[in-house]
PDB file of C-alpha atoms in Angstrom:
ATOM      1  CA  MET A   1     -85.406   0.447 -55.497  1.00 48.00           C
ATOM      2  CA  ALA A   2     -83.241  -2.564 -54.542  1.00 51.00           C
ATOM      3  CA  SER A   3     -84.923  -5.699 -53.559  1.00 52.00           C
ATOM      4  CA  PRO A   4     -83.954  -8.086 -50.723  1.00 50.00           C
ATOM      5  CA  ALA A   5     -82.781 -10.511 -53.406  1.00 48.00           C
ATOM      6  CA  ASP A   6     -80.457  -7.996 -54.700  1.00 53.00           C
ATOM      7  CA  ASP A   7     -79.013  -7.285 -51.207  1.00 51.00           C
ATOM      8  CA  THR A   8     -78.430 -11.030 -50.723  1.00 49.00           C
ATOM      9  CA  VAL A   9     -76.328 -11.285 -53.892  1.00 45.00           C
ATOM     10  CA  THR A  10     -74.330  -8.243 -53.070  1.00 51.00           C
ATOM     11  CA  ALA A  11     -73.669  -9.607 -49.579  1.00 49.00           C
ATOM     12  CA  ALA A  12     -72.535 -12.811 -51.183  1.00 47.00           C
ATOM     13  CA  ARG A  13     -70.006 -10.990 -53.488  1.00 51.00           C
ATOM     14  CA  ARG A  14     -68.215  -9.349 -50.594  1.00 52.00           C
ATOM     15  CA  PRO A  15     -64.925 -10.956 -49.480  1.00 50.00           C
ATOM     16  CA  ALA A  16     -65.169 -12.769 -46.192  1.00 50.00           C
ATOM     17  CA  LEU A  17     -63.523 -10.880 -43.220  1.00 49.00           C
ATOM     18  CA  PRO A  18     -60.517 -12.864 -41.620  1.00 53.00           C
ATOM     19  CA  ALA A  19     -61.269 -14.227 -38.291  1.00 53.00           C
ATOM     20  CA  PRO A  20     -59.787 -12.092 -35.447  1.00 54.00           C
ATOM     21  CA  ARG A  21     -56.449 -13.607 -34.261  1.00 57.00           C
ATOM     22  CA  LYS A  22     -55.985 -14.608 -30.632  1.00 56.00           C
ATOM     23  CA  ALA A  23     -53.506 -12.937 -28.453  1.00 52.00           C
ATOM     24  CA  PRO A  24     -50.453 -14.931 -28.069  1.00 55.00           C
ATOM     25  CA  ALA A  25     -50.163 -16.714 -24.991  1.00 54.00           C
ATOM     26  CA  ALA A  26     -47.598 -15.382 -22.281  1.00 53.00           C
ATOM     27  CA  ARG A  27     -44.350 -17.115 -22.378  1.00 58.00           C
ATOM     28  CA  PRO A  28     -43.321 -18.698 -19.004  1.00 56.00           C
ATOM     29  CA  ALA A  29     -40.511 -16.812 -17.014  1.00 54.00           C
ATOM     30  CA  PRO A  30     -37.248 -18.708 -17.510  1.00 53.00           C
ATOM     31  CA  ARG A  31     -36.249 -20.875 -14.689  1.00 56.00           C
ATOM     32  CA  ARG A  32     -33.276 -19.825 -12.392  1.00 55.00           C
ATOM     33  CA  GLY A  33     -31.826 -23.077 -12.404  1.00 52.00           C
ATOM     34  CA  ARG A  34     -28.290 -24.319 -12.966  1.00 56.00           C
ATOM     35  CA  PRO A  35     -26.655 -22.670 -16.056  1.00 56.00           C
ATOM     36  CA  GLY A  36     -26.024 -24.617 -19.063  1.00 55.00           C
ATOM     37  CA  PRO A  37     -22.771 -26.265 -20.015  1.00 54.00           C
ATOM     38  CA  GLY A  38     -21.926 -23.294 -22.227  1.00 52.00           C
ATOM     39  CA  ARG A  39     -22.266 -20.722 -19.509  1.00 55.00           C
ATOM     40  CA  ARG A  40     -20.420 -22.889 -16.912  1.00 58.00           C
ATOM     41  CA  HIS A  41     -17.487 -23.134 -19.350  1.00 58.00           C
ATOM     42  CA  GLY A  42     -17.570 -19.400 -19.787  1.00 68.00           C
ATOM     43  CA  ALA A  43     -17.542 -18.724 -16.098  1.00 78.00           C
ATOM     44  CA  TRP A  44     -14.248 -20.722 -15.712  1.00 85.00           C
ATOM     45  CA  THR A  45     -12.501 -18.835 -18.555  1.00 86.00           C
ATOM     46  CA  PRO A  46     -11.096 -15.871 -16.515  1.00 84.00           C
ATOM     47  CA  TRP A  47      -9.903 -18.459 -13.767  1.00 86.00           C
ATOM     48  CA  LEU A  48      -7.909 -20.421 -16.419  1.00 88.00           C
ATOM     49  CA  TYR A  49      -6.177 -17.276 -17.514  1.00 89.00           C
ATOM     50  CA  LEU A  50      -5.326 -16.493 -14.051  1.00 87.00           C
ATOM     51  CA  ALA A  51      -4.189 -19.814 -13.055  1.00 90.00           C
ATOM     52  CA  PRO A  52      -0.507 -19.488 -13.938  1.00 90.00           C
ATOM     53  CA  ALA A  53      -0.297 -16.225 -11.718  1.00 89.00           C
ATOM     54  CA  LEU A  54      -2.042 -17.802  -8.956  1.00 87.00           C
ATOM     55  CA  VAL A  55       0.266 -20.781  -9.027  1.00 89.00           C
ATOM     56  CA  VAL A  56       3.206 -18.661  -8.634  1.00 89.00           C
ATOM     57  CA  LEU A  57       1.717 -16.554  -5.884  1.00 83.00           C
ATOM     58  CA  ALA A  58       0.894 -19.731  -4.026  1.00 82.00           C
ATOM     59  CA  ALA A  59       4.356 -20.885  -4.228  1.00 83.00           C
ATOM     60  CA  LEU A  60       5.978 -17.687  -3.389  1.00 86.00           C
ATOM     61  CA  LEU A  61       3.419 -16.339  -0.828  1.00 86.00           C
ATOM     62  CA  VAL A  62       1.158 -18.813   0.482  1.00 86.00           C
ATOM     63  CA  TYR A  63       3.375 -21.633   1.389  1.00 87.00           C
ATOM     64  CA  PRO A  64       5.900 -19.291   3.184  1.00 88.00           C
ATOM     65  CA  VAL A  65       3.087 -17.580   5.156  1.00 90.00           C
ATOM     66  CA  TYR A  66       1.847 -21.148   6.111  1.00 90.00           C
ATOM     67  CA  GLN A  67       5.383 -22.047   7.275  1.00 89.00           C
ATOM     68  CA  LEU A  68       5.877 -18.646   9.178  1.00 90.00           C
ATOM     69  CA  GLY A  69       2.555 -19.230  10.934  1.00 92.00           C
ATOM     70  CA  LEU A  70       3.505 -23.004  11.714  1.00 91.00           C
ATOM     71  CA  ILE A  71       6.741 -22.159  13.151  1.00 90.00           C
ATOM     72  CA  SER A  72       5.337 -19.431  15.470  1.00 91.00           C
ATOM     73  CA  PHE A  73       3.372 -22.229  17.117  1.00 92.00           C
ATOM     74  CA  LEU A  74       6.350 -24.372  17.754  1.00 88.00           C
ATOM     75  CA  GLU A  75       9.600 -24.438  19.838  1.00 86.00           C
ATOM     76  CA  TYR A  76      12.010 -24.026  16.968  1.00 84.00           C
ATOM     77  CA  THR A  77      15.483 -22.833  17.953  1.00 82.00           C
ATOM     78  CA  GLN A  78      19.050 -23.829  16.917  1.00 81.00           C
ATOM     79  CA  ALA A  79      18.702 -27.185  18.611  1.00 80.00           C
ATOM     80  CA  GLN A  80      15.573 -28.051  16.623  1.00 78.00           C
ATOM     81  CA  VAL A  81      17.211 -26.807  13.387  1.00 77.00           C
ATOM     82  CA  SER A  82      20.194 -29.162  13.851  1.00 78.00           C
ATOM     83  CA  GLY A  83      17.899 -32.028  14.667  1.00 74.00           C
ATOM     84  CA  GLY A  84      19.360 -32.568  18.303  1.00 71.00           C
ATOM     85  CA  GLU A  85      15.930 -32.125  20.000  1.00 73.00           C
ATOM     86  CA  PRO A  86      12.362 -32.935  18.799  1.00 69.00           C
ATOM     87  CA  THR A  87      10.130 -29.957  17.955  1.00 77.00           C
ATOM     88  CA  SER A  88       7.313 -29.577  20.426  1.00 82.00           C
ATOM     89  CA  PHE A  89       4.020 -27.578  20.143  1.00 85.00           C
ATOM     90  CA  GLN A  90       3.786 -24.557  21.990  1.00 85.00           C
ATOM     91  CA  GLY A  91       0.278 -23.111  21.009  1.00 85.00           C
ATOM     92  CA  LEU A  92       0.214 -19.496  22.007  1.00 90.00           C
ATOM     93  CA  GLY A  93       3.099 -19.806  24.243  1.00 90.00           C
ATOM     94  CA  ASN A  94       5.442 -17.944  21.830  1.00 91.00           C
ATOM     95  CA  TYR A  95       2.905 -15.030  21.606  1.00 93.00           C
ATOM     96  CA  ARG A  96       2.327 -14.864  25.336  1.00 93.00           C
ATOM     97  CA  THR A  97       6.387 -14.612  25.727  1.00 92.00           C
ATOM     98  CA  LEU A  98       6.364 -11.949  23.039  1.00 92.00           C
ATOM     99  CA  PHE A  99       3.543  -9.628  24.457  1.00 92.00           C
ATOM    100  CA  SER A 100       5.031 -10.059  27.979  1.00 93.00           C
ATOM    101  CA  ASP A 101       8.285  -8.887  26.769  1.00 92.00           C
ATOM    102  CA  ARG A 102       8.924  -5.163  27.656  1.00 93.00           C
ATOM    103  CA  GLN A 103      11.503  -4.530  24.760  1.00 92.00           C
ATOM    104  CA  PHE A 104       8.805  -5.985  22.121  1.00 94.00           C
ATOM    105  CA  ARG A 105       6.171  -3.463  23.296  1.00 94.00           C
ATOM    106  CA  GLN A 106       8.490  -0.554  23.241  1.00 94.00           C
ATOM    107  CA  VAL A 107       9.828  -1.710  19.659  1.00 95.00           C
ATOM    108  CA  LEU A 108       6.242  -1.945  18.511  1.00 94.00           C
ATOM    109  CA  LEU A 109       5.493   1.628  19.795  1.00 95.00           C
ATOM    110  CA  THR A 110       8.628   2.949  18.207  1.00 95.00           C
ATOM    111  CA  THR A 111       7.809   1.290  14.870  1.00 95.00           C
ATOM    112  CA  VAL A 112       4.294   2.856  14.787  1.00 94.00           C
ATOM    113  CA  VAL A 113       5.647   6.398  15.863  1.00 95.00           C
ATOM    114  CA  PHE A 114       8.526   6.052  13.390  1.00 96.00           C
ATOM    115  CA  ALA A 115       6.443   4.832  10.498  1.00 95.00           C
ATOM    116  CA  GLY A 116       3.817   7.801  11.239  1.00 94.00           C
ATOM    117  CA  ALA A 117       6.512  10.401  11.231  1.00 96.00           C
ATOM    118  CA  CYS A 118       7.854   9.049   7.949  1.00 96.00           C
ATOM    119  CA  VAL A 119       4.410   9.006   6.383  1.00 95.00           C
ATOM    120  CA  VAL A 120       3.643  12.552   7.380  1.00 95.00           C
ATOM    121  CA  ALA A 121       7.044  13.912   6.311  1.00 96.00           C
ATOM    122  CA  THR A 122       6.764  12.025   2.889  1.00 96.00           C
ATOM    123  CA  LEU A 123       3.248  13.224   1.989  1.00 95.00           C
ATOM    124  CA  ALA A 124       4.281  16.919   2.894  1.00 94.00           C
ATOM    125  CA  VAL A 125       7.425  16.879   0.797  1.00 95.00           C
ATOM    126  CA  GLY A 126       5.702  15.007  -1.941  1.00 94.00           C
ATOM    127  CA  CYS A 127       2.582  17.136  -2.089  1.00 92.00           C
ATOM    128  CA  ALA A 128       4.682  20.481  -1.730  1.00 92.00           C
ATOM    129  CA  LEU A 129       6.844  19.556  -4.725  1.00 94.00           C
ATOM    130  CA  ALA A 130       3.784  18.408  -6.692  1.00 93.00           C
ATOM    131  CA  VAL A 131       2.370  21.819  -6.332  1.00 88.00           C
ATOM    132  CA  LEU A 132       5.723  23.357  -7.248  1.00 92.00           C
ATOM    133  CA  LEU A 133       5.901  21.375 -10.380  1.00 93.00           C
ATOM    134  CA  THR A 134       2.685  23.237 -11.528  1.00 88.00           C
ATOM    135  CA  ARG A 135       4.300  26.615 -10.912  1.00 87.00           C
ATOM    136  CA  ILE A 136       7.687  26.378 -12.580  1.00 91.00           C
ATOM    137  CA  ARG A 137       8.613  26.213 -16.298  1.00 92.00           C
ATOM    138  CA  ALA A 138       9.248  23.157 -18.449  1.00 91.00           C
ATOM    139  CA  LEU A 139      13.072  22.845 -17.985  1.00 94.00           C
ATOM    140  CA  PRO A 140      13.193  23.123 -14.230  1.00 93.00           C
ATOM    141  CA  ARG A 141      10.224  20.768 -14.078  1.00 93.00           C
ATOM    142  CA  LEU A 142      12.012  18.210 -16.091  1.00 94.00           C
ATOM    143  CA  VAL A 143      15.299  18.447 -13.909  1.00 94.00           C
ATOM    144  CA  LEU A 144      13.238  18.014 -10.767  1.00 93.00           C
ATOM    145  CA  MET A 145      11.344  15.129 -12.322  1.00 93.00           C
ATOM    146  CA  LEU A 146      14.543  13.451 -13.376  1.00 94.00           C
ATOM    147  CA  ALA A 147      16.232  13.910  -9.949  1.00 93.00           C
ATOM    148  CA  ALA A 148      13.235  12.654  -8.092  1.00 93.00           C
ATOM    149  CA  LEU A 149      13.030   9.447 -10.323  1.00 91.00           C
ATOM    150  CA  GLY A 150      16.748   8.874  -9.953  1.00 92.00           C
ATOM    151  CA  ALA A 151      16.019   8.944  -6.005  1.00 92.00           C
ATOM    152  CA  TRP A 152      13.106   6.736  -6.400  1.00 91.00           C
ATOM    153  CA  ALA A 153      15.143   4.138  -8.574  1.00 91.00           C
ATOM    154  CA  THR A 154      18.038   3.908  -6.354  1.00 92.00           C
ATOM    155  CA  PRO A 155      18.171   0.722  -4.395  1.00 93.00           C
ATOM    156  CA  ALA A 156      17.646   0.956  -0.599  1.00 92.00           C
ATOM    157  CA  ILE A 157      21.045  -0.433   0.439  1.00 93.00           C
ATOM    158  CA  THR A 158      22.822   2.057  -1.910  1.00 93.00           C
ATOM    159  CA  GLY A 159      21.013   5.115  -0.833  1.00 93.00           C
ATOM    160  CA  SER A 160      21.489   4.129   2.767  1.00 94.00           C
ATOM    161  CA  THR A 161      25.320   3.822   2.275  1.00 94.00           C
ATOM    162  CA  VAL A 162      25.386   7.214   0.475  1.00 94.00           C
ATOM    163  CA  TRP A 163      23.544   9.027   3.303  1.00 94.00           C
ATOM    164  CA  VAL A 164      25.769   7.305   5.852  1.00 93.00           C
ATOM    165  CA  PHE A 165      28.843   8.766   3.975  1.00 93.00           C
ATOM    166  CA  LEU A 166      27.267  12.249   3.443  1.00 93.00           C
ATOM    167  CA  PHE A 167      26.738  12.461   7.381  1.00 93.00           C
ATOM    168  CA  ASP A 168      29.920  10.749   8.351  1.00 91.00           C
ATOM    169  CA  PRO A 169      31.629  12.843  11.336  1.00 90.00           C
ATOM    170  CA  ASP A 170      35.104  12.396   9.555  1.00 87.00           C
ATOM    171  CA  PHE A 171      34.675  12.467   6.013  1.00 87.00           C
ATOM    172  CA  GLY A 172      31.162  13.546   5.258  1.00 88.00           C
ATOM    173  CA  PRO A 173      30.427  17.032   3.702  1.00 92.00           C
ATOM    174  CA  VAL A 174      27.234  17.900   5.609  1.00 92.00           C
ATOM    175  CA  ASN A 175      28.845  18.319   9.042  1.00 89.00           C
ATOM    176  CA  ARG A 176      31.545  20.516   7.352  1.00 90.00           C
ATOM    177  CA  LEU A 177      28.908  22.618   5.594  1.00 91.00           C
ATOM    178  CA  LEU A 178      26.845  22.954   8.789  1.00 88.00           C
ATOM    179  CA  GLY A 179      29.834  23.377  11.178  1.00 86.00           C
ATOM    180  CA  LEU A 180      29.029  20.404  13.285  1.00 87.00           C
ATOM    181  CA  GLY A 181      32.597  19.258  13.581  1.00 84.00           C
ATOM    182  CA  ASP A 182      32.920  15.613  14.454  1.00 86.00           C
ATOM    183  CA  PHE A 183      29.110  15.356  15.582  1.00 90.00           C
ATOM    184  CA  SER A 184      28.013  11.550  15.088  1.00 91.00           C
ATOM    185  CA  TRP A 185      24.441  11.319  13.698  1.00 92.00           C
ATOM    186  CA  THR A 186      24.108   7.619  14.570  1.00 90.00           C
ATOM    187  CA  TYR A 187      25.416   7.879  18.048  1.00 91.00           C
ATOM    188  CA  GLY A 188      22.265   9.485  19.581  1.00 91.00           C
ATOM    189  CA  ARG A 189      18.855   7.803  19.420  1.00 93.00           C
ATOM    190  CA  TRP A 190      16.876  10.623  18.003  1.00 94.00           C
ATOM    191  CA  SER A 191      19.578  11.899  15.566  1.00 93.00           C
ATOM    192  CA  ALA A 192      19.861   8.454  14.166  1.00 94.00           C
ATOM    193  CA  PHE A 193      16.120   8.151  13.726  1.00 95.00           C
ATOM    194  CA  ALA A 194      16.065  11.481  12.237  1.00 95.00           C
ATOM    195  CA  LEU A 195      18.818  10.458   9.658  1.00 94.00           C
ATOM    196  CA  VAL A 196      16.897   7.357   8.782  1.00 96.00           C
ATOM    197  CA  LEU A 197      13.745   9.468   8.308  1.00 96.00           C
ATOM    198  CA  PHE A 198      15.547  11.739   5.799  1.00 95.00           C
ATOM    199  CA  GLU A 199      16.708   8.749   3.876  1.00 95.00           C
ATOM    200  CA  VAL A 200      13.145   7.112   3.901  1.00 95.00           C
ATOM    201  CA  VAL A 201      11.474  10.472   2.712  1.00 95.00           C
ATOM    202  CA  TRP A 202      14.283  10.905   0.064  1.00 95.00           C
ATOM    203  CA  CYS A 203      13.580   7.609  -1.489  1.00 93.00           C
ATOM    204  CA  SER A 204       9.633   7.705  -1.071  1.00 94.00           C
ATOM    205  CA  PHE A 205       8.587  11.286  -1.840  1.00 95.00           C
ATOM    206  CA  PRO A 206       9.007  10.677  -5.675  1.00 94.00           C
ATOM    207  CA  PHE A 207       5.974   8.448  -5.811  1.00 94.00           C
ATOM    208  CA  VAL A 208       3.771  10.761  -3.873  1.00 95.00           C
ATOM    209  CA  MET A 209       5.040  13.814  -5.993  1.00 95.00           C
ATOM    210  CA  VAL A 210       4.207  12.293  -9.284  1.00 94.00           C
ATOM    211  CA  THR A 211       0.948  10.697  -8.309  1.00 94.00           C
ATOM    212  CA  VAL A 212      -0.285  14.051  -6.610  1.00 93.00           C
ATOM    213  CA  TYR A 213       1.044  16.114  -9.699  1.00 94.00           C
ATOM    214  CA  ALA A 214      -0.959  13.891 -12.038  1.00 92.00           C
ATOM    215  CA  GLY A 215      -4.050  14.406  -9.956  1.00 91.00           C
ATOM    216  CA  ILE A 216      -3.410  18.198  -9.979  1.00 89.00           C
ATOM    217  CA  LYS A 217      -3.233  18.390 -13.716  1.00 90.00           C
ATOM    218  CA  ALA A 218      -6.493  16.608 -14.120  1.00 88.00           C
ATOM    219  CA  ILE A 219      -8.221  19.634 -12.024  1.00 87.00           C
ATOM    220  CA  PRO A 220      -9.679  21.884 -14.521  1.00 86.00           C
ATOM    221  CA  GLY A 221      -7.646  25.251 -14.766  1.00 82.00           C
ATOM    222  CA  GLU A 222     -10.737  27.349 -14.577  1.00 86.00           C
ATOM    223  CA  VAL A 223     -11.449  26.330 -10.927  1.00 84.00           C
ATOM    224  CA  LEU A 224      -7.933  27.224  -9.824  1.00 81.00           C
ATOM    225  CA  GLU A 225      -8.049  30.526 -11.773  1.00 83.00           C
ATOM    226  CA  ALA A 226     -11.444  31.284 -10.188  1.00 87.00           C
ATOM    227  CA  ALA A 227      -9.998  30.796  -6.619  1.00 84.00           C
ATOM    228  CA  SER A 228      -7.053  32.884  -7.489  1.00 83.00           C
ATOM    229  CA  LEU A 229      -9.094  35.776  -8.703  1.00 85.00           C
ATOM    230  CA  ASP A 230     -11.254  35.661  -5.527  1.00 84.00           C
ATOM    231  CA  GLY A 231      -8.135  36.380  -3.539  1.00 83.00           C
ATOM    232  CA  ALA A 232      -7.376  32.919  -2.026  1.00 83.00           C
ATOM    233  CA  SER A 233      -3.842  32.234  -0.980  1.00 84.00           C
ATOM    234  CA  GLN A 234      -1.872  29.229  -2.357  1.00 80.00           C
ATOM    235  CA  TRP A 235      -2.345  27.600   0.926  1.00 83.00           C
ATOM    236  CA  ARG A 236      -6.191  28.323   0.854  1.00 86.00           C
ATOM    237  CA  ILE A 237      -6.484  26.972  -2.558  1.00 85.00           C
ATOM    238  CA  TRP A 238      -4.655  23.679  -1.705  1.00 83.00           C
ATOM    239  CA  ARG A 239      -6.604  23.032   1.428  1.00 84.00           C
ATOM    240  CA  SER A 240     -10.021  24.149   0.014  1.00 85.00           C
ATOM    241  CA  VAL A 241      -9.964  23.275  -3.743  1.00 85.00           C
ATOM    242  CA  MET A 242      -7.150  20.929  -4.484  1.00 84.00           C
ATOM    243  CA  ALA A 243      -7.261  18.598  -1.329  1.00 82.00           C
ATOM    244  CA  PRO A 244     -10.841  17.752  -1.680  1.00 84.00           C
ATOM    245  CA  VAL A 245     -10.533  16.778  -5.397  1.00 85.00           C
ATOM    246  CA  LEU A 246      -7.237  14.914  -4.566  1.00 87.00           C
ATOM    247  CA  ARG A 247      -8.969  12.882  -1.714  1.00 86.00           C
ATOM    248  CA  PRO A 248      -8.985   9.614  -3.584  1.00 84.00           C
ATOM    249  CA  ILE A 249      -5.407   9.864  -4.663  1.00 89.00           C
ATOM    250  CA  LEU A 250      -4.301  11.176  -1.131  1.00 88.00           C
ATOM    251  CA  VAL A 251      -6.001   8.008   0.388  1.00 86.00           C
ATOM    252  CA  VAL A 252      -3.976   5.738  -1.947  1.00 86.00           C
ATOM    253  CA  VAL A 253      -0.638   7.260  -1.345  1.00 91.00           C
ATOM    254  CA  THR A 254      -1.116   7.461   2.227  1.00 90.00           C
ATOM    255  CA  ILE A 255      -2.122   3.688   2.739  1.00 88.00           C
ATOM    256  CA  GLN A 256       0.655   2.575   0.605  1.00 88.00           C
ATOM    257  CA  SER A 257       3.136   4.729   2.462  1.00 92.00           C
ATOM    258  CA  ILE A 258       2.124   3.299   5.730  1.00 91.00           C
ATOM    259  CA  ILE A 259       2.598  -0.128   4.415  1.00 89.00           C
ATOM    260  CA  TRP A 260       6.140   0.658   3.127  1.00 91.00           C
ATOM    261  CA  ASP A 261       7.247   2.612   6.021  1.00 92.00           C
ATOM    262  CA  PHE A 262       5.950   0.219   8.622  1.00 93.00           C
ATOM    263  CA  LYS A 263       8.282  -2.543   7.310  1.00 90.00           C
ATOM    264  CA  VAL A 264      11.414  -0.486   6.834  1.00 93.00           C
ATOM    265  CA  PHE A 265      14.435  -2.774   7.321  1.00 94.00           C
ATOM    266  CA  THR A 266      17.357  -1.912   5.125  1.00 94.00           C
ATOM    267  CA  GLN A 267      17.787   1.771   6.128  1.00 94.00           C
ATOM    268  CA  ILE A 268      17.607   1.105   9.877  1.00 94.00           C
ATOM    269  CA  TYR A 269      20.056  -2.047   9.617  1.00 94.00           C
ATOM    270  CA  VAL A 270      22.474  -0.273   7.347  1.00 94.00           C
ATOM    271  CA  MET A 271      22.536   3.324   8.731  1.00 94.00           C
ATOM    272  CA  THR A 272      22.501   2.294  12.574  1.00 93.00           C
ATOM    273  CA  GLY A 273      24.567  -0.749  12.328  1.00 90.00           C
ATOM    274  CA  GLY A 274      21.785  -3.295  12.989  1.00 89.00           C
ATOM    275  CA  GLY A 275      19.616  -1.368  15.464  1.00 90.00           C
ATOM    276  CA  GLY A 276      21.746   1.295  17.046  1.00 90.00           C
ATOM    277  CA  ILE A 277      23.806   1.315  20.227  1.00 89.00           C
ATOM    278  CA  ALA A 278      22.290  -1.199  22.673  1.00 86.00           C
ATOM    279  CA  GLY A 279      19.113  -1.650  20.359  1.00 88.00           C
ATOM    280  CA  GLN A 280      17.974   2.035  20.810  1.00 92.00           C
ATOM    281  CA  ASN A 281      16.974   2.156  17.117  1.00 93.00           C
ATOM    282  CA  LEU A 282      15.167  -0.917  16.751  1.00 93.00           C
ATOM    283  CA  VAL A 283      12.085  -1.479  14.655  1.00 94.00           C
ATOM    284  CA  LEU A 284       9.936  -4.519  14.328  1.00 94.00           C
ATOM    285  CA  ASN A 285      11.725  -5.874  11.149  1.00 93.00           C
ATOM    286  CA  VAL A 286      15.146  -5.570  12.534  1.00 94.00           C
ATOM    287  CA  TYR A 287      14.062  -6.974  15.892  1.00 94.00           C
ATOM    288  CA  ALA A 288      12.593  -9.984  14.220  1.00 93.00           C
ATOM    289  CA  TYR A 289      15.866 -10.547  12.271  1.00 93.00           C
ATOM    290  CA  GLN A 290      17.787 -10.443  15.669  1.00 92.00           C
ATOM    291  CA  LYS A 291      15.476 -12.670  17.324  1.00 91.00           C
ATOM    292  CA  ALA A 292      15.400 -15.246  14.486  1.00 90.00           C
ATOM    293  CA  PHE A 293      19.032 -15.095  13.330  1.00 88.00           C
ATOM    294  CA  ALA A 294      21.191 -13.411  15.957  1.00 86.00           C
ATOM    295  CA  SER A 295      19.570 -15.281  18.849  1.00 86.00           C
ATOM    296  CA  SER A 296      18.387 -18.389  17.040  1.00 86.00           C
ATOM    297  CA  GLU A 297      14.913 -18.057  18.381  1.00 89.00           C
ATOM    298  CA  TYR A 298      13.259 -18.788  15.194  1.00 91.00           C
ATOM    299  CA  SER A 299       9.749 -19.356  16.750  1.00 91.00           C
ATOM    300  CA  LEU A 300       9.648 -15.691  18.341  1.00 92.00           C
ATOM    301  CA  GLY A 301      10.984 -14.278  15.189  1.00 92.00           C
ATOM    302  CA  SER A 302       8.251 -15.923  13.253  1.00 93.00           C
ATOM    303  CA  ALA A 303       5.684 -14.718  15.890  1.00 93.00           C
ATOM    304  CA  ILE A 304       6.930 -11.155  15.300  1.00 94.00           C
ATOM    305  CA  GLY A 305       6.545 -11.687  11.581  1.00 93.00           C
ATOM    306  CA  VAL A 306       2.988 -12.833  12.161  1.00 94.00           C
ATOM    307  CA  VAL A 307       2.069  -9.871  14.197  1.00 94.00           C
ATOM    308  CA  MET A 308       3.435  -7.724  11.405  1.00 93.00           C
ATOM    309  CA  LEU A 309       1.422  -9.673   8.906  1.00 91.00           C
ATOM    310  CA  LEU A 310      -1.889  -9.122  10.823  1.00 93.00           C
ATOM    311  CA  ILE A 311      -1.194  -5.329  11.349  1.00 92.00           C
ATOM    312  CA  LEU A 312      -0.457  -4.858   7.573  1.00 89.00           C
ATOM    313  CA  LEU A 313      -3.289  -6.978   6.627  1.00 89.00           C
ATOM    314  CA  ALA A 314      -5.625  -4.862   8.588  1.00 90.00           C
ATOM    315  CA  VAL A 315      -4.161  -1.725   6.843  1.00 87.00           C
ATOM    316  CA  THR A 316      -4.572  -3.419   3.347  1.00 84.00           C
ATOM    317  CA  LEU A 317      -8.175  -4.197   4.206  1.00 88.00           C
ATOM    318  CA  VAL A 318      -8.968  -0.563   5.053  1.00 84.00           C
ATOM    319  CA  TYR A 319      -7.207   0.429   1.860  1.00 79.00           C
ATOM    320  CA  LEU A 320      -9.386  -1.863  -0.231  1.00 79.00           C
ATOM    321  CA  ARG A 321     -12.525  -0.722   1.447  1.00 84.00           C
ATOM    322  CA  LEU A 322     -11.642   2.777   0.821  1.00 77.00           C
ATOM    323  CA  LEU A 323     -10.953   2.059  -2.797  1.00 72.00           C
ATOM    324  CA  ARG A 324     -14.173   0.248  -3.269  1.00 77.00           C
ATOM    325  CA  ARG A 325     -16.255   3.103  -1.514  1.00 76.00           C
ATOM    326  CA  GLN A 326     -14.437   5.495  -3.893  1.00 64.00           C
ATOM    327  CA  GLY A 327     -15.484   3.346  -6.840  1.00 61.00           C
ATOM    328  CA  GLU A 328     -19.064   3.327  -5.771  1.00 55.00           C
ATOM    329  CA  GLU A 329     -18.982   7.022  -5.400  1.00 55.00           C
ATOM    330  CA  ILE A 330     -17.446   7.545  -8.861  1.00 49.00           C
TER     331      ILE A 330
END
């Protein structure tokens, strides 16, 4: 039987247990103060790479827009250009004169309607040919793509001149094929607008066709095959299957077509001889050119340019907002 002394000796021989460690103190949350020198330097790095492009854009875009807006608030005619009379500040006088002009309001309405017709026709032709590309074989598809890209690459003034020759009442082959005799397409207001619309669609549909075709090829084939097996027609497949999937692409091509067709100048100027008989085929770009350079009313021409800039800026903001919304959905 162990004695109390033996227990004392045994307890003395046992190793001492380490003292329990204290829990580490919680670190204070980092302060949200100013970033350090290294972080500030890193934040400026992207702007340093963008600086050359921003300088070029400022020289080619910002300064001309500033001059355009400045001249629109001044009295700036040929007398001021020649230095014969001092330039006076008109404020909003040029804009009041512009919007009180009946011809300007009519030209603005004509431009909106004509641009809308061009956009609708371009989207219809481009989307139809994009669907056609998915139905034909490789060789016809290649020929159609090359022909479309050739139309896309043709300069506007060259294409306009060729179209005027094709529809010429004396030497053009179109009137002979259609049996129209000496009918002049550029004499009537609506026939001239129709001729210009054909040319605008001809040089614009390739962008829509190629973009929509790329979007269609991204759609899984099983989805289209299932819709076809369910008995859906081609129009129903496009309306109920393809169009909802291609909505982001259609938004992009629609907004860009609006911007391009709203500022048409070369086709109207070349094909109608500067705006048609008695200005019956004027659009805003040609009207601004006539005011500024034909009538030497540079301030009114600049005011028309500012109005067009604001309209296109609003369309661009809508375009960017839609892109941002689509990015958030994706």
